[in-house]
mmCIF file of N, CA and C in Angstrom:
data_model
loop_
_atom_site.group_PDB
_atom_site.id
_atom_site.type_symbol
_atom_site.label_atom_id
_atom_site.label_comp_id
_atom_site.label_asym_id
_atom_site.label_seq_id
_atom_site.Cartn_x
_atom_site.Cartn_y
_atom_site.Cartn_z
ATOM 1 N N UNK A 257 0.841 -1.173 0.000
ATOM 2 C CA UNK A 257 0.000 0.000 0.000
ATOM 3 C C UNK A 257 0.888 1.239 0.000
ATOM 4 N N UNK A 258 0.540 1.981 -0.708
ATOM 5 C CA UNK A 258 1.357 3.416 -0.817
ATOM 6 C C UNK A 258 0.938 4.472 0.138
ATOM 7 N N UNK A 259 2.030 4.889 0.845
ATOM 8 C CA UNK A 259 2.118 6.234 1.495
ATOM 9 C C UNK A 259 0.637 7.105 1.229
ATOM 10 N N UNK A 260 0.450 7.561 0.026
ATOM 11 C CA UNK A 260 -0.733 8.460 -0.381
ATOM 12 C C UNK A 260 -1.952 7.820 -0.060
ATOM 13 N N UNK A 261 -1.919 6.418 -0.437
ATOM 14 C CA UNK A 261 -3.359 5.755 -0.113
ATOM 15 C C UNK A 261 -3.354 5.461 1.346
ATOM 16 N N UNK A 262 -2.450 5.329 2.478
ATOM 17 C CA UNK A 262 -2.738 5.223 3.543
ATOM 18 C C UNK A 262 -3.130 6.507 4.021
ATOM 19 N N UNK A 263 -2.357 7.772 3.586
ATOM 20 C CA UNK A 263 -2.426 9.224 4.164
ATOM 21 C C UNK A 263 -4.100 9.341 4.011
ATOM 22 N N UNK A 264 -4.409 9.120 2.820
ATOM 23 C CA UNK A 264 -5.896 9.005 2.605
ATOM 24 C C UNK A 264 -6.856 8.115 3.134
ATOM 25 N N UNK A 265 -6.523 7.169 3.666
ATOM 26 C CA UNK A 265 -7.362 6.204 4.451
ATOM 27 C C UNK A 265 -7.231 6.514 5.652
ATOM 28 N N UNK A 266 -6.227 7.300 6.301
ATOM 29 C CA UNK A 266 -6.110 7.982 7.691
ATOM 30 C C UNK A 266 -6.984 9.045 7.646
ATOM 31 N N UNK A 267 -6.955 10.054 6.347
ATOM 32 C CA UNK A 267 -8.013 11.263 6.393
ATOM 33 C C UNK A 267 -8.908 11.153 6.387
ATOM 34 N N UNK A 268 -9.845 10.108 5.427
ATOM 35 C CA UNK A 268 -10.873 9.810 5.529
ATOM 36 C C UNK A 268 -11.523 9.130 7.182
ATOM 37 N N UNK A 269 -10.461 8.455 7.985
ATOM 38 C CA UNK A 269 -11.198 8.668 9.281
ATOM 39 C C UNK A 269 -10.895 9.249 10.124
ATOM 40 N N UNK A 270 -10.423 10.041 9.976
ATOM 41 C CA UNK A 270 -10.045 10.979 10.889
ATOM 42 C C UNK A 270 -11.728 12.117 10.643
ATOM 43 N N UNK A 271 -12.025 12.439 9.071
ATOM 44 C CA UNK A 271 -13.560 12.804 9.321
ATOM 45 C C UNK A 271 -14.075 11.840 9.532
ATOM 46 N N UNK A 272 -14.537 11.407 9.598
ATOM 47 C CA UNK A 272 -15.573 10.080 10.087
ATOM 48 C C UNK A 272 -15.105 10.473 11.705
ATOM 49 N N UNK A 273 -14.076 10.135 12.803
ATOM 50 C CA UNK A 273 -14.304 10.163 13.791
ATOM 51 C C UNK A 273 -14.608 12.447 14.198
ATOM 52 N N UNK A 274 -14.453 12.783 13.193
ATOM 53 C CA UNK A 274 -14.826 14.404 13.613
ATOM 54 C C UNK A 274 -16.524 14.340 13.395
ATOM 55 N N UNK A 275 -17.071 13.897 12.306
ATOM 56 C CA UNK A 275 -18.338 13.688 12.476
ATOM 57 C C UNK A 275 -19.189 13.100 13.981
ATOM 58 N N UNK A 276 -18.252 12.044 14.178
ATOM 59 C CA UNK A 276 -18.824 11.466 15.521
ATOM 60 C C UNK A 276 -18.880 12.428 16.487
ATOM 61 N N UNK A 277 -17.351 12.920 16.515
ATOM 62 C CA UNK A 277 -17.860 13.771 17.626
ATOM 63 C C UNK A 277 -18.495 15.258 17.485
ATOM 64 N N UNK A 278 -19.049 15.284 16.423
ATOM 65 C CA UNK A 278 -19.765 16.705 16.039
ATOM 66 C C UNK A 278 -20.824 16.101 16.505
ATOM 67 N N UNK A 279 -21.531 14.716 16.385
ATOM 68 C CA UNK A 279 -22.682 14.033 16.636
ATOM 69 C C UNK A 279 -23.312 14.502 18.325
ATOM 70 N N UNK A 280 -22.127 14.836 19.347
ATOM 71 C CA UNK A 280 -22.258 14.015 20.542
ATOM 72 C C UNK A 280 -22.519 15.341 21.444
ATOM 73 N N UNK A 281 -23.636 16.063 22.099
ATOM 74 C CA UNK A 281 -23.670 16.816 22.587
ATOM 75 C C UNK A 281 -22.984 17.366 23.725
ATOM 76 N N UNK A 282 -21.712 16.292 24.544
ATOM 77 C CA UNK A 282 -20.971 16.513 25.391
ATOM 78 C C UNK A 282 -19.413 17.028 24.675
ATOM 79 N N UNK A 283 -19.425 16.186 23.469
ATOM 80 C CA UNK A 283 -18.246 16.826 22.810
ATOM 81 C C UNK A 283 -18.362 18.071 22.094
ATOM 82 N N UNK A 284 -19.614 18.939 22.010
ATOM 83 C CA UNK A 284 -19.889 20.069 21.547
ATOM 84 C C UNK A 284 -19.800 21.061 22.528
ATOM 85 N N UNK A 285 -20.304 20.532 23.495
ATOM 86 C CA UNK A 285 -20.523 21.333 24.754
ATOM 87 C C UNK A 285 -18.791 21.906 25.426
ATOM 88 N N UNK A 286 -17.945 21.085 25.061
ATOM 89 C CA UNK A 286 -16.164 21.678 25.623
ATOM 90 C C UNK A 286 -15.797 21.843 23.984
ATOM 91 N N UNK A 287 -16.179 21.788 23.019
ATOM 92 C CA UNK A 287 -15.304 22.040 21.567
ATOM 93 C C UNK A 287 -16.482 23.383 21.210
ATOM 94 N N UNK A 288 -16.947 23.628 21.240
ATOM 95 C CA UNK A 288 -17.721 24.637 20.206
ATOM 96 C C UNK A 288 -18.363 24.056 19.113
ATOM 97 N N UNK A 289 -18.533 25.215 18.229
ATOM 98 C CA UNK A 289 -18.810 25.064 17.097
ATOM 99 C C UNK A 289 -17.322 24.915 16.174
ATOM 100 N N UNK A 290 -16.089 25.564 16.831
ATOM 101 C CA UNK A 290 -14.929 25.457 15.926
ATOM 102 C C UNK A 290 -14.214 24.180 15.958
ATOM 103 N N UNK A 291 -14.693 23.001 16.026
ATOM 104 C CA UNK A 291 -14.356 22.179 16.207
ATOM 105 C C UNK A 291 -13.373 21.311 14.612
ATOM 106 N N UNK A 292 -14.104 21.815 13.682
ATOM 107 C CA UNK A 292 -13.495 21.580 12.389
ATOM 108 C C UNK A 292 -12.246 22.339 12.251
ATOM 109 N N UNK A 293 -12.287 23.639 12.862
ATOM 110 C CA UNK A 293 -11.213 24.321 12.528
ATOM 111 C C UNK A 293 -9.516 24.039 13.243
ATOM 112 N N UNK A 294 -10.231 23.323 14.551
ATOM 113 C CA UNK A 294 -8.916 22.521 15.007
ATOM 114 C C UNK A 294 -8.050 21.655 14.194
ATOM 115 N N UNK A 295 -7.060 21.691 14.256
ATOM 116 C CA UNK A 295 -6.172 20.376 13.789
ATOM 117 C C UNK A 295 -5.979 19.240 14.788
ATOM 118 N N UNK A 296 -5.974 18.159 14.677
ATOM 119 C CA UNK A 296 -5.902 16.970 15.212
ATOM 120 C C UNK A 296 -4.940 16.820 16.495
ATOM 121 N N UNK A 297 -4.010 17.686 16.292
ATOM 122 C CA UNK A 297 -3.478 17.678 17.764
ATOM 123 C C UNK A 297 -4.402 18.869 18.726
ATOM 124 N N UNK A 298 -4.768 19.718 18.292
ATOM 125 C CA UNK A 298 -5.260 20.814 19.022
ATOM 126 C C UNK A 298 -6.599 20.344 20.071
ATOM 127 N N UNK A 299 -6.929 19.506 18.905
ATOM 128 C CA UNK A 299 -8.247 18.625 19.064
ATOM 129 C C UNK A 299 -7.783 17.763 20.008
ATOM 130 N N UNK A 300 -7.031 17.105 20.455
ATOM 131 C CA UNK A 300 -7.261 15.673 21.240
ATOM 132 C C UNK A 300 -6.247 16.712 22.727
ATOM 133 N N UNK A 301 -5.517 17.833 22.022
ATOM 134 C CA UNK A 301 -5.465 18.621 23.766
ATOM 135 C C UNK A 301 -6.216 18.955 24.573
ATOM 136 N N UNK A 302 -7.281 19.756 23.601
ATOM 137 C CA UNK A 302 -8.429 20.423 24.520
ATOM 138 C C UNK A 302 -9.060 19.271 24.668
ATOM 139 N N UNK A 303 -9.034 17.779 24.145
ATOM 140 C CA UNK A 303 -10.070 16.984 25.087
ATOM 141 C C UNK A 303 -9.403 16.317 25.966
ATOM 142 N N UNK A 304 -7.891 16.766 25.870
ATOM 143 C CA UNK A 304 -7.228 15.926 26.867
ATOM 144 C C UNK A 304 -7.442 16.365 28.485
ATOM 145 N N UNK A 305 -7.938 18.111 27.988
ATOM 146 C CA UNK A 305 -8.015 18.440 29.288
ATOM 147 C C UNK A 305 -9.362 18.667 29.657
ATOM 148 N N UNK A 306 -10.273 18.024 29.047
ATOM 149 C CA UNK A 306 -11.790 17.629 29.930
ATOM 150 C C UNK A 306 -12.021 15.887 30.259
ATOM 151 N N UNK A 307 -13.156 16.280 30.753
ATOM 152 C CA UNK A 307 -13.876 14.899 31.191
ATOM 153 C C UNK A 307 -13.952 13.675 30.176
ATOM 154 N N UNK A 308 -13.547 14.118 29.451
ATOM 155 C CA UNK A 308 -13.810 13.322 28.390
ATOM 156 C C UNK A 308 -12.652 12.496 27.260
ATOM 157 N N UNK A 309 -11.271 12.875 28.348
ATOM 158 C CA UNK A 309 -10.037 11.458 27.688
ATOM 159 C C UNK A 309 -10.189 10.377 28.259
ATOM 160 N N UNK A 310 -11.430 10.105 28.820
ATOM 161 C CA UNK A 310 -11.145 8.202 29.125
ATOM 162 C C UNK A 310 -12.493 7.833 27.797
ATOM 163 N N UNK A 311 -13.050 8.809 26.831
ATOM 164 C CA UNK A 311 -14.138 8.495 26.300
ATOM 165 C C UNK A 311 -13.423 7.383 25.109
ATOM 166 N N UNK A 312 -14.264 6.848 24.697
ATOM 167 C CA UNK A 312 -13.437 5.474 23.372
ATOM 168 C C UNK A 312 -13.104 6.289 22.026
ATOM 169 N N UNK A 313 -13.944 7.392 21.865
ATOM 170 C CA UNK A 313 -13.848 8.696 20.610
ATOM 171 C C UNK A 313 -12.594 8.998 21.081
ATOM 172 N N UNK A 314 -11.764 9.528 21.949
ATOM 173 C CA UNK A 314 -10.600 9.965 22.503
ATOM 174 C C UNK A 314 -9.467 9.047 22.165
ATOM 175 N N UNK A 315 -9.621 7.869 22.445
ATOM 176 C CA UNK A 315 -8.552 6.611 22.142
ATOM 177 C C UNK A 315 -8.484 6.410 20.750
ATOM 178 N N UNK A 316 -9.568 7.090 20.092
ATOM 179 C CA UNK A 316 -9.350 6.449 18.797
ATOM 180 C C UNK A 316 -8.472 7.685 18.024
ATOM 181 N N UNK A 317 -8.973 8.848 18.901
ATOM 182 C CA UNK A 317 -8.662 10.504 17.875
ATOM 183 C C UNK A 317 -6.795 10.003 18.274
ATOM 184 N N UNK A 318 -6.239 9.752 19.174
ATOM 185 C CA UNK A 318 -4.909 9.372 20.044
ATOM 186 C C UNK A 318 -4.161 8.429 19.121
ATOM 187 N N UNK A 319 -4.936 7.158 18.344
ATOM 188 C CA UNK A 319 -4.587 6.040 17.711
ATOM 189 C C UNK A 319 -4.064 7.023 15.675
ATOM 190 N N UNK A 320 -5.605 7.954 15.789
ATOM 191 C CA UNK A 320 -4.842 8.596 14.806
ATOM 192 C C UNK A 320 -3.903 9.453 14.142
ATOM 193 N N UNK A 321 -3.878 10.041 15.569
ATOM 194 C CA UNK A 321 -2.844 11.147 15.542
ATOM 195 C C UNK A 321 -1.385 10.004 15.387
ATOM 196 N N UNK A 322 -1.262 9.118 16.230
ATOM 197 C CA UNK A 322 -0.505 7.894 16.315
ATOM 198 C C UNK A 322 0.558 7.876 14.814
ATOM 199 N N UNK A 323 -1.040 7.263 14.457
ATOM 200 C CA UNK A 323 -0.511 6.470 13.051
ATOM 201 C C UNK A 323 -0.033 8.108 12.183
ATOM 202 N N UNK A 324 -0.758 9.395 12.724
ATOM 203 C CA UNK A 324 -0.093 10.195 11.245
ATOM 204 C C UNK A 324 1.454 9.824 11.565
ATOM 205 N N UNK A 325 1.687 10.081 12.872
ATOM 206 C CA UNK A 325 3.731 10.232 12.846
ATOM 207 C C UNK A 325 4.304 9.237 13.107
ATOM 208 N N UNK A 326 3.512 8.093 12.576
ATOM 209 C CA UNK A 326 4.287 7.086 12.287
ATOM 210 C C UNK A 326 4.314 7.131 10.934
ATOM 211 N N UNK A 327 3.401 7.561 9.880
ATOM 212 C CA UNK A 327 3.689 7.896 8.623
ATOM 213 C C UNK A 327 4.687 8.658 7.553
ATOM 214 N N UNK A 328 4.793 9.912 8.904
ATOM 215 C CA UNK A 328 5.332 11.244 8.362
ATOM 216 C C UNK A 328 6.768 10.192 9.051
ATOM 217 N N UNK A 329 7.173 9.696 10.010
ATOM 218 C CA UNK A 329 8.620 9.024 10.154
ATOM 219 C C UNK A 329 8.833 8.244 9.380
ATOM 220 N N UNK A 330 7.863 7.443 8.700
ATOM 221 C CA UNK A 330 8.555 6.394 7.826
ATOM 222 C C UNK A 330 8.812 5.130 8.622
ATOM 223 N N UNK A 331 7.713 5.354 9.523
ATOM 224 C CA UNK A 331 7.136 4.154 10.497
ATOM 225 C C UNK A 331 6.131 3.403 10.855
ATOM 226 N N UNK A 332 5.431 3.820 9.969
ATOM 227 C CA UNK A 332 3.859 2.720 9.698
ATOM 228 C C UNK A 332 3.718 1.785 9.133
ATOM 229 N N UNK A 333 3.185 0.934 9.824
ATOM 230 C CA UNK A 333 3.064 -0.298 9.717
ATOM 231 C C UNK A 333 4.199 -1.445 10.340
ATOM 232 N N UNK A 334 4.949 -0.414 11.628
ATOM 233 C CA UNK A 334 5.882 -1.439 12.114
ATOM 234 C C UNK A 334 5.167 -1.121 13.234
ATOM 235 N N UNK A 335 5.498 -2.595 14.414
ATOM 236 C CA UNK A 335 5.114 -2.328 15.869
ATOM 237 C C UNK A 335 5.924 -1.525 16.705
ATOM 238 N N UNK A 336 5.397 -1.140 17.430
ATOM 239 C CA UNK A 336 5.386 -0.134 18.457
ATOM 240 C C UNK A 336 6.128 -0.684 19.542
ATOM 241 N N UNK A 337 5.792 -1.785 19.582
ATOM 242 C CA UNK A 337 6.715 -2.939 21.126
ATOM 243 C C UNK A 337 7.824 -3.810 19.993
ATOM 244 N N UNK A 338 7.865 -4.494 19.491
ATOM 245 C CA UNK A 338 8.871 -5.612 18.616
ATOM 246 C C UNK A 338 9.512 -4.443 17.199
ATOM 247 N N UNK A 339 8.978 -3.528 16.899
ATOM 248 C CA UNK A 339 8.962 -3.077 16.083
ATOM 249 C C UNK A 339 8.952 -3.894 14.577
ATOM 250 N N UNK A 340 8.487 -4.784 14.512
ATOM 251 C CA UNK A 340 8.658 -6.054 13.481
ATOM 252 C C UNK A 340 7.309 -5.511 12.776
ATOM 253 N N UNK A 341 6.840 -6.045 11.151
ATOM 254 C CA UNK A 341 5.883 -5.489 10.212
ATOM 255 C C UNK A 341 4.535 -5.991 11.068
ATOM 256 N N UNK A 342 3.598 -4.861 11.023
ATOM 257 C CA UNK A 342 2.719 -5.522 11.472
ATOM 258 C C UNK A 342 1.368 -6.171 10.391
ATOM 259 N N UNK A 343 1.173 -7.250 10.480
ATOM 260 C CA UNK A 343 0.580 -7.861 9.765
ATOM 261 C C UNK A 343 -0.701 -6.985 8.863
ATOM 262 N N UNK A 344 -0.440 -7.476 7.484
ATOM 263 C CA UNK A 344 -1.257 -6.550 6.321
ATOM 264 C C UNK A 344 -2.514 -6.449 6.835
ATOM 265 N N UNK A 345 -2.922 -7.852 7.021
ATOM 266 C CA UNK A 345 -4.651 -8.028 7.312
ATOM 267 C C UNK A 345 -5.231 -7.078 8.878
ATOM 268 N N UNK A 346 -4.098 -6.780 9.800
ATOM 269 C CA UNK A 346 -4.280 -6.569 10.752
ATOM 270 C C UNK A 346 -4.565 -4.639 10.563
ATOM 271 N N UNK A 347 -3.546 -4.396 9.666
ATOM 272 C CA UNK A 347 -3.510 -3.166 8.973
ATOM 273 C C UNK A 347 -4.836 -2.296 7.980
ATOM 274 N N UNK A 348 -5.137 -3.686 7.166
ATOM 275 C CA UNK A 348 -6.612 -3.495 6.460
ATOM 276 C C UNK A 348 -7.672 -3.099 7.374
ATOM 277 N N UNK A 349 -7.756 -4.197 8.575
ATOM 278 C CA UNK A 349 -8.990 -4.074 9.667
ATOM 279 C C UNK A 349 -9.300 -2.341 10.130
ATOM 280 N N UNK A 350 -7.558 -2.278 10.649
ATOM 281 C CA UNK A 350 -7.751 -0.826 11.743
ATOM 282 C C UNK A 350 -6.274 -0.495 10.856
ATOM 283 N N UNK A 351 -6.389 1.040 10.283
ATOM 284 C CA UNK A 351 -5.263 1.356 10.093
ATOM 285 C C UNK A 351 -4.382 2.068 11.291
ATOM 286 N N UNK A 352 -4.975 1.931 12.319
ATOM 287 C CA UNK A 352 -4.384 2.962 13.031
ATOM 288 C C UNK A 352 -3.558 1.695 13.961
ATOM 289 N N UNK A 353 -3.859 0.103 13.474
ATOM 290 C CA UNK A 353 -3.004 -0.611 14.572
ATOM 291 C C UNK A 353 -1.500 -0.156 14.872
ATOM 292 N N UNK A 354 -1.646 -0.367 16.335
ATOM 293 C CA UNK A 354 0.095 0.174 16.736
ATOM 294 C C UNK A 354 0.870 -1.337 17.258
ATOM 295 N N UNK A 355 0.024 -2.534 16.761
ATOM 296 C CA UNK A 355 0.786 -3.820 17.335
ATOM 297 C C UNK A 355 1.109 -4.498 16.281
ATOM 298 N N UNK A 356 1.932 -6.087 16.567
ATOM 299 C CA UNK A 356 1.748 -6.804 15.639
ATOM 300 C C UNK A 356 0.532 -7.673 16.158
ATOM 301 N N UNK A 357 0.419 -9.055 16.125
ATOM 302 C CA UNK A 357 -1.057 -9.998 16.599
ATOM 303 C C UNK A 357 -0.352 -10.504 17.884
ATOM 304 N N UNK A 358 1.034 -10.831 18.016
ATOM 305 C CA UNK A 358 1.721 -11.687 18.947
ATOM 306 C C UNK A 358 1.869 -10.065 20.333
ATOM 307 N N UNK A 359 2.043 -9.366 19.800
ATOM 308 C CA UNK A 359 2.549 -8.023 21.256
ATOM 309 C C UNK A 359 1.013 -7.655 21.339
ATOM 310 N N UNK A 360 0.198 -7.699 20.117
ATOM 311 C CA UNK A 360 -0.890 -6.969 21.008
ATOM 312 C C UNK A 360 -1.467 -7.993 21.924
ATOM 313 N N UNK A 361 -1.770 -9.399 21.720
ATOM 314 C CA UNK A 361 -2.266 -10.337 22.837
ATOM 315 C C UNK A 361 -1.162 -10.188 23.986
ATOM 316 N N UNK A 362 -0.272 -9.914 23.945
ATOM 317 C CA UNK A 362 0.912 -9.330 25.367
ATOM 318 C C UNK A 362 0.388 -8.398 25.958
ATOM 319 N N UNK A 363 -0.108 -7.282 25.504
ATOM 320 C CA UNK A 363 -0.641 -6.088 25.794
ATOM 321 C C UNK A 363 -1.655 -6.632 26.570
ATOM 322 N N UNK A 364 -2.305 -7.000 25.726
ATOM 323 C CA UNK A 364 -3.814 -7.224 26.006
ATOM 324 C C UNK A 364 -4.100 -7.704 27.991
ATOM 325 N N UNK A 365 -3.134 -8.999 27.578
ATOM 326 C CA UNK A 365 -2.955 -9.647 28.646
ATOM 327 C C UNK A 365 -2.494 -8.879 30.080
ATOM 328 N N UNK A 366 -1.612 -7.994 29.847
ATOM 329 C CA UNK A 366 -0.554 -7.195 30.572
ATOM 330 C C UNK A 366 -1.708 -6.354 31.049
ATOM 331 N N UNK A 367 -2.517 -5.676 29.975
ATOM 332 C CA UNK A 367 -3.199 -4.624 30.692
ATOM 333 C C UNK A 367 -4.306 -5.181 31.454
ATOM 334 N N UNK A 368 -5.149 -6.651 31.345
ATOM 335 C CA UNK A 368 -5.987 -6.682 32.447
ATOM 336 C C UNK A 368 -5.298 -7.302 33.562
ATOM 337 N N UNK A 369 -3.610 -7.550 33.677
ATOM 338 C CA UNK A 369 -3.463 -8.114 34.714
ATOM 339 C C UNK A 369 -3.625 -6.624 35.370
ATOM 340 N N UNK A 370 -2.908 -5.537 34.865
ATOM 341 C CA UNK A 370 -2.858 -4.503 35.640
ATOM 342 C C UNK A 370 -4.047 -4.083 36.473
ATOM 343 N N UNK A 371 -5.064 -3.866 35.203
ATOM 344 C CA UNK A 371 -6.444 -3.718 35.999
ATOM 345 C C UNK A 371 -7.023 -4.468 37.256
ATOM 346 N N UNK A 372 -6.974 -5.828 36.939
ATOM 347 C CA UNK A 372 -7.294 -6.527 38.432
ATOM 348 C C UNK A 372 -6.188 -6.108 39.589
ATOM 349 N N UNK A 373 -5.124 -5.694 39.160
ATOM 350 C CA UNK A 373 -4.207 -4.942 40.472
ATOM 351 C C UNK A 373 -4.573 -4.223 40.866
ATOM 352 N N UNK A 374 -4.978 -2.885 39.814
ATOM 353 C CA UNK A 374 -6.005 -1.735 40.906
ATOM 354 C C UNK A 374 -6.883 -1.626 41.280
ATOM 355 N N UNK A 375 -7.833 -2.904 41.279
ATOM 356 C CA UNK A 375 -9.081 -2.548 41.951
ATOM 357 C C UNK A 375 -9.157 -3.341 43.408
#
């Protein structure tokens, strides 16, 4: 897949998740109406600093900002933990994956041991 067609499959959801949150009357209520006029980092600051960075819209705006500078480095599509290719099909699903299949079930695992630690 080429650079341009991923840049474009990142833009295209990156609106798709700005629509969502144009949708959501709590994300209107701390963004305004200028919410388009933000750029993608500006955007996931000001929601970094409301109620609303544990929301799943938040993890995903985080996953895309992600994948742009792994693009603009000339680092997309490698993992994030092994740094090894991360699998095409895994890439097709979610472009914004930051694992391969073997570190993200590590992750996976890692993070609910954590969770049952803090509660």
């Amino acid at each position: 897949m080429s650079t341009t067609h991923i840049r474009q499959e990142l833009s295209e959801l990156e609106a798709n998740l700005r629509k969502e949150i144009g949708a959501l009357p709590q994300f209107i209520e701390i963004l305004g109406a200028h919410c388009a006029n933000l750029s993608l980092g500006e955007l996931i600051d000001l929601l970094a600093q409301s109620h609303l960075a544990d929301h799943p819209l938040f993890c995903r705006l985080n996953r895309l900002d992600a994948a742009f500078c792994q693009l603009d480095l000339g680092l997309y599509g490698l993992c994030s933990d092994c740094e090894t290719e991360i699998e095409a099909e895994r890439l097709m699903q979610d472009p914004t994956e930051q694992r391969c299949s073997c570190c993200a079930e590590h992750y996976q695992h890692e993070h609910r041991h954590e969770l049952r630690l803090s509660h």
